Short mmCIF file of C-alpha atoms in Angstrom, two decimals:
data_model
loop_
_atom_site.label_atom_id
_atom_site.label_comp_id
_atom_site.label_asym_id
_atom_site.label_seq_id
_atom_site.Cartn_x
_atom_site.Cartn_y
_atom_site.Cartn_z
CA MET A 6 -85.61 13.81 10.47
CA ARG A 7 -83.66 11.03 12.17
CA ASN A 8 -85.18 9.71 15.35
CA TYR A 9 -82.84 9.09 18.30
CA ASP A 10 -83.46 7.05 21.35
CA LEU A 11 -83.70 9.29 24.38
CA ALA A 12 -81.34 6.99 26.24
CA SER A 13 -78.50 7.68 23.75
CA LEU A 14 -78.69 11.47 23.90
CA PRO A 15 -76.22 11.89 26.79
CA ALA A 16 -73.56 9.85 24.96
CA LEU A 17 -74.01 11.85 21.75
CA ALA A 18 -73.70 15.09 23.65
CA ALA A 19 -70.46 13.97 25.30
CA ALA A 20 -68.95 12.94 21.94
CA SER A 21 -69.82 16.31 20.42
CA MET A 22 -68.12 18.13 23.27
CA VAL A 23 -64.92 16.07 22.82
CA ALA A 24 -64.83 16.73 19.04
CA CYS A 25 -65.32 20.47 19.47
CA ARG A 26 -62.83 20.88 22.31
CA PRO A 27 -59.68 22.81 21.19
CA LEU A 28 -56.33 20.98 20.96
CA PRO A 29 -53.94 21.26 23.90
CA ARG A 30 -51.18 23.86 23.60
CA ALA A 31 -48.43 21.23 23.09
CA ALA A 32 -50.37 19.61 20.24
CA ARG A 33 -50.92 22.96 18.55
CA ARG A 34 -47.21 23.73 18.75
CA ALA A 35 -46.29 20.34 17.31
CA ARG A 36 -48.69 20.79 14.39
CA LYS A 37 -47.33 24.28 13.74
CA ARG A 38 -43.77 22.98 13.68
CA ALA A 39 -44.71 20.24 11.24
CA GLU A 40 -46.37 22.74 8.92
CA HIS A 41 -43.34 25.03 9.16
CA ALA A 42 -40.99 22.16 8.27
CA ARG A 43 -43.17 21.10 5.34
CA ASP A 44 -43.36 24.62 3.92
CA ASN A 45 -39.58 25.04 4.06
CA CYS A 46 -38.70 21.73 2.32
CA GLY A 47 -37.23 20.08 5.38
CA HIS A 48 -35.54 23.21 6.79
CA TYR A 49 -35.44 22.49 10.51
CA ARG A 50 -33.12 25.34 11.46
CA SER A 51 -35.88 27.31 13.17
CA ARG A 52 -35.66 28.57 16.71
CA ARG A 53 -38.01 25.87 17.86
CA LEU A 54 -36.19 22.98 16.11
CA PRO A 55 -32.40 23.55 16.02
CA LEU A 56 -30.44 21.21 13.75
CA ARG A 57 -28.46 18.72 15.79
CA LEU A 58 -25.90 16.09 14.91
CA HIS A 59 -26.90 12.93 16.71
CA THR A 60 -23.93 10.79 15.73
CA ARG A 61 -21.86 11.88 18.73
CA GLY A 62 -24.43 12.66 21.33
CA PRO A 63 -27.95 14.03 21.51
CA ASP A 64 -26.89 17.62 22.14
CA ARG A 65 -24.04 18.22 19.67
CA ARG A 66 -24.63 20.73 16.91
CA VAL A 67 -23.03 20.32 13.49
CA GLY A 68 -19.77 22.05 12.66
CA PRO A 69 -19.51 25.24 10.61
CA ALA A 70 -18.72 23.43 7.34
CA ALA A 71 -21.65 21.04 7.64
CA ASP A 72 -23.85 23.95 8.73
CA ARG A 73 -23.03 25.92 5.59
CA PHE A 74 -23.44 22.87 3.36
CA HIS A 75 -26.85 22.20 4.88
CA SER A 76 -27.86 25.82 4.35
CA ARG A 77 -27.00 25.56 0.64
CA ILE A 78 -29.11 22.42 0.27
CA VAL A 79 -32.02 24.16 1.96
CA GLY A 80 -31.56 27.11 -0.40
CA VAL A 81 -31.94 24.80 -3.39
CA CYS A 82 -35.08 23.22 -1.95
CA GLN A 83 -36.85 26.48 -1.13
CA THR A 84 -39.40 27.69 -3.65
CA GLY A 85 -39.63 31.20 -5.00
CA LYS A 86 -35.94 31.99 -4.48
CA THR A 87 -32.91 32.16 -6.77
CA LYS A 88 -31.04 28.84 -6.66
CA GLY A 89 -27.93 29.69 -8.70
CA THR A 90 -25.82 30.76 -5.73
CA SER A 91 -26.80 27.72 -3.67
CA ILE A 92 -26.08 25.31 -6.53
CA ALA A 93 -22.68 26.92 -7.14
CA ALA A 94 -21.87 26.70 -3.44
CA ILE A 95 -22.75 23.00 -3.36
CA ILE A 96 -20.56 22.28 -6.39
CA ILE A 97 -17.65 24.21 -4.88
CA SER A 98 -18.05 22.34 -1.58
CA VAL A 99 -18.00 18.93 -3.27
CA VAL A 100 -15.08 19.78 -5.56
CA GLY A 101 -13.15 21.29 -2.65
CA THR A 102 -13.63 18.14 -0.61
CA VAL A 103 -12.40 15.92 -3.45
CA VAL A 104 -9.36 18.14 -4.08
CA GLY A 105 -8.57 18.11 -0.37
CA PHE A 106 -8.53 14.31 -0.30
CA VAL A 107 -6.33 14.15 -3.42
CA VAL A 108 -3.81 16.61 -1.96
CA PHE A 109 -3.78 14.77 1.36
CA PHE A 110 -3.01 11.39 -0.20
CA ALA A 111 -0.38 12.93 -2.50
CA VAL A 112 1.43 14.45 0.48
CA VAL A 113 1.25 11.18 2.41
CA SER A 114 2.58 9.25 -0.61
CA ASP A 115 5.53 11.62 -1.03
CA ALA A 116 6.34 11.38 2.66
CA PHE A 117 6.21 7.59 2.46
CA ASP A 118 8.57 7.53 -0.52
CA ASP A 119 11.00 9.91 1.18
CA ALA A 120 10.98 7.82 4.35
CA PHE A 121 11.72 4.51 2.63
CA ASP A 122 13.80 5.63 -0.34
CA THR A 123 17.08 5.37 1.56
CA SER A 124 19.00 2.97 -0.66
CA ASP A 125 22.65 3.96 -1.04
CA VAL A 126 24.34 1.06 -2.79
CA SER A 127 28.09 1.06 -3.38
CA VAL A 128 30.13 -1.58 -5.21
CA ALA A 129 33.79 -2.52 -4.94
CA THR A 130 35.01 -4.51 -7.93
CA PRO A 131 37.82 -7.04 -7.60
CA ALA A 132 41.18 -5.63 -8.60
CA ALA A 133 43.33 -7.13 -11.31
CA PRO A 134 46.79 -8.31 -10.24
CA GLY A 135 48.91 -5.30 -9.33
CA GLN A 136 45.94 -2.89 -9.21
CA ALA A 137 43.98 -1.42 -6.31
CA THR A 138 40.36 -2.34 -5.73
CA GLU A 139 37.94 0.05 -7.41
CA SER A 140 34.85 1.20 -5.58
CA GLY A 141 32.02 3.62 -6.17
CA ALA A 142 28.30 4.16 -5.95
CA ALA A 143 26.14 2.03 -8.20
CA ASP A 144 24.63 4.38 -10.78
CA GLN A 145 21.65 2.95 -12.66
CA ASP A 146 20.53 6.03 -14.56
CA THR A 147 21.31 4.69 -18.05
CA SER A 148 21.67 1.28 -19.63
CA THR A 149 25.41 1.84 -20.27
CA ASP A 150 26.38 2.45 -16.62
CA GLN A 151 28.11 -0.37 -14.80
CA GLY A 152 25.82 -2.41 -12.63
CA THR A 153 23.01 -2.60 -15.16
CA ARG A 154 21.91 -5.63 -17.16
CA ALA A 155 23.72 -4.29 -20.21
CA ASN A 156 26.94 -3.75 -18.25
CA PRO A 157 26.91 -5.94 -15.13
CA TYR A 158 29.60 -6.01 -12.46
CA PRO A 159 32.03 -8.93 -12.55
CA LEU A 160 31.94 -11.88 -10.19
CA GLY A 161 33.63 -11.16 -6.87
CA SER A 162 32.28 -7.60 -6.63
CA VAL A 163 31.36 -6.55 -3.09
CA ILE A 164 27.93 -4.88 -3.05
CA THR A 165 27.24 -2.79 0.07
CA ASP A 166 24.11 -1.09 1.33
CA GLY A 167 23.81 0.05 4.94
CA ASP A 168 24.72 -2.77 7.31
CA TRP A 169 25.04 -5.47 4.65
CA GLN A 170 27.56 -6.65 2.08
CA VAL A 171 26.84 -9.25 -0.59
CA THR A 172 29.44 -10.92 -2.80
CA VAL A 173 28.70 -13.35 -5.63
CA ASN A 174 31.80 -15.55 -5.44
CA SER A 175 31.17 -17.89 -8.35
CA VAL A 176 28.50 -19.34 -10.64
CA THR A 177 28.08 -22.91 -11.85
CA LEU A 178 26.11 -22.68 -15.08
CA ASN A 179 25.19 -26.37 -15.29
CA ALA A 180 24.72 -27.80 -11.81
CA ASN A 181 22.33 -30.62 -12.70
CA ASP A 182 24.55 -33.34 -11.24
CA ALA A 183 25.23 -31.44 -8.01
CA VAL A 184 21.54 -30.73 -7.44
CA ALA A 185 20.57 -34.33 -8.20
CA ALA A 186 23.19 -35.64 -5.77
CA GLU A 187 22.05 -33.32 -2.96
CA ASN A 188 18.56 -34.78 -2.55
CA SER A 189 16.92 -37.79 -4.13
CA TYR A 190 13.62 -35.89 -4.22
CA ASN A 191 15.05 -33.12 -6.39
CA GLU A 192 13.34 -33.34 -9.76
CA ALA A 193 15.33 -33.43 -12.96
CA PRO A 194 15.10 -30.18 -14.94
CA PRO A 195 12.60 -30.21 -17.80
CA PRO A 196 13.94 -30.37 -21.38
CA GLY A 197 15.55 -27.09 -22.38
CA SER A 198 16.31 -26.08 -18.78
CA GLN A 199 19.12 -26.63 -16.31
CA TYR A 200 20.01 -25.82 -12.74
CA LEU A 201 22.36 -22.91 -12.11
CA LEU A 202 24.14 -22.44 -8.76
CA ALA A 203 25.35 -19.06 -7.49
CA ASN A 204 27.75 -19.14 -4.54
CA VAL A 205 27.08 -16.08 -2.39
CA THR A 206 28.55 -14.56 0.79
CA ILE A 207 26.50 -12.20 2.98
CA THR A 208 28.31 -10.17 5.66
CA TYR A 209 26.80 -8.10 8.47
CA ILE A 210 28.79 -4.92 9.09
CA GLY A 211 26.30 -3.30 11.48
CA ASN A 212 26.77 -3.02 15.23
CA ASP A 213 23.37 -3.99 16.64
CA PRO A 214 24.11 -5.93 19.86
CA GLN A 215 21.08 -8.12 19.12
CA GLY A 216 22.36 -8.96 15.65
CA ASP A 217 20.27 -8.96 12.50
CA THR A 218 18.88 -11.42 9.97
CA PRO A 219 19.89 -11.12 6.30
CA PHE A 220 17.29 -9.65 3.97
CA ALA A 221 19.39 -9.89 0.82
CA THR A 222 17.62 -10.96 -2.36
CA ILE A 223 19.35 -12.67 -5.29
CA SER A 224 17.45 -13.49 -8.46
CA TYR A 225 18.37 -14.53 -12.00
CA VAL A 226 17.28 -12.45 -14.99
CA THR A 227 17.20 -14.26 -18.33
CA ALA A 228 18.49 -12.78 -21.57
CA ASP A 229 14.86 -12.10 -22.50
CA GLY A 230 14.32 -10.11 -19.29
CA ASN A 231 12.32 -12.64 -17.28
CA THR A 232 13.05 -12.95 -13.56
CA VAL A 233 13.72 -16.39 -12.08
CA ASN A 234 13.63 -16.83 -8.30
CA SER A 235 15.14 -19.65 -6.29
CA TYR A 236 11.72 -20.58 -4.90
CA ASP A 237 10.29 -21.09 -8.39
CA SER A 238 11.53 -24.69 -8.24
CA ASN A 239 11.29 -27.21 -5.41
CA ALA A 240 14.88 -28.36 -5.64
CA VAL A 241 17.16 -28.25 -2.58
CA ALA A 242 20.50 -26.61 -3.35
CA PRO A 243 23.67 -28.29 -2.13
CA ASP A 244 25.22 -26.30 0.74
CA ALA A 245 22.29 -23.88 0.55
CA LEU A 246 22.72 -20.28 1.67
CA ASP A 247 21.37 -19.73 5.21
CA THR A 248 19.35 -16.51 5.46
CA ASN A 249 17.36 -17.45 8.57
CA SER A 250 20.06 -17.29 11.26
CA PRO A 251 20.92 -13.88 12.80
CA LEU A 252 24.40 -12.51 12.18
CA PHE A 253 26.42 -10.29 14.51
CA GLU A 254 28.96 -7.60 13.69
CA GLY A 255 31.58 -8.89 11.28
CA ALA A 256 29.97 -12.32 10.81
CA SER A 257 29.10 -13.75 7.42
CA THR A 258 27.28 -16.68 5.86
CA THR A 259 28.20 -18.40 2.60
CA GLY A 260 26.18 -20.83 0.53
CA ASN A 261 24.59 -21.66 -2.80
CA VAL A 262 21.39 -20.35 -4.38
CA GLU A 263 19.86 -22.45 -7.17
CA PHE A 264 17.88 -21.30 -10.20
CA LEU A 265 16.14 -23.25 -12.96
CA VAL A 266 17.22 -21.37 -16.10
CA PRO A 267 16.97 -21.82 -19.90
CA SER A 268 19.86 -23.94 -21.15
CA ALA A 269 20.28 -22.12 -24.47
CA SER A 270 20.95 -18.72 -22.87
CA ALA A 271 22.11 -19.56 -19.36
CA ALA A 272 25.42 -17.72 -19.83
CA GLN A 273 23.70 -14.60 -21.21
CA GLY A 274 21.63 -13.97 -18.09
CA THR A 275 22.57 -11.84 -15.09
CA LEU A 276 22.12 -11.98 -11.33
CA ALA A 277 20.09 -9.19 -9.72
CA VAL A 278 21.40 -8.52 -6.21
CA GLU A 279 19.62 -6.49 -3.52
CA PRO A 280 21.87 -6.36 -0.43
CA ALA A 281 19.18 -5.21 1.99
CA LEU A 282 15.47 -4.61 2.27
CA LEU A 283 14.35 -1.89 -0.21
CA SER A 284 17.79 -1.76 -1.85
CA ASP A 285 18.22 -0.92 -5.51
CA LYS A 286 19.07 -3.83 -7.79
CA VAL A 287 22.69 -4.26 -8.85
CA PHE A 288 23.37 -6.68 -11.71
CA VAL A 289 26.28 -9.12 -11.70
CA ALA A 290 27.51 -11.22 -14.61
CA VAL A 291 27.32 -15.01 -14.38
CA THR A 292 30.58 -15.62 -16.26
#
């Protein structure tokens, strides 16, 4: 038998009383809640612990969809119950969400295309002596229609879309001397290439009192189908086309656009003209 000092008996008695004293009511409730949560695999939807969504405030409950989804997850976690229905519900919820996003983005994409697909290009070709000028919408459905690479419009055709008209007046197939004379810093074309100049007129036929800045785009397409832009080379074109100054109703600007093109097939290429922003391309011959 263990011997105790008589002086330590009061302290031992006090410690025994503390150890044997029952837990306070709040502590018992907390322990009971923890056991309930553990037994139900994290299911906190009891009356004592309602599920709350804390992302938008401490007292906001989750919505009906999230509530149902959470219930299905709890159903899968619970033991001793059939899980087939809960698993099927989770799969349907996930698939439904994915399908909803796909449909949403498809609708938005179609609306975007409808809003910006407003190009209505028309072309008036120059008339032969004694004939009236021919005009019509540029149809690019097949390769044999006029205005395509296979059948481009002739020089001098007036291409119209909305508030803008573009006319390719003339083309200089070999403009090496003119480009070299314009600026001493213009580099000579590499072997097998040459500078081509397209003289273009852009006219504003809108009525905006503030005027508008040209957004026409002219590019050269080689016989092999490669696109050449004027900014592909650093050369400065003589009498360059000004597309930075605003134009007012009836005003026009005329100038040259230069391209560095293959010498062997320079005459077989075409000019792709877009009169305005988001316009369809209309092809014009270079000879």
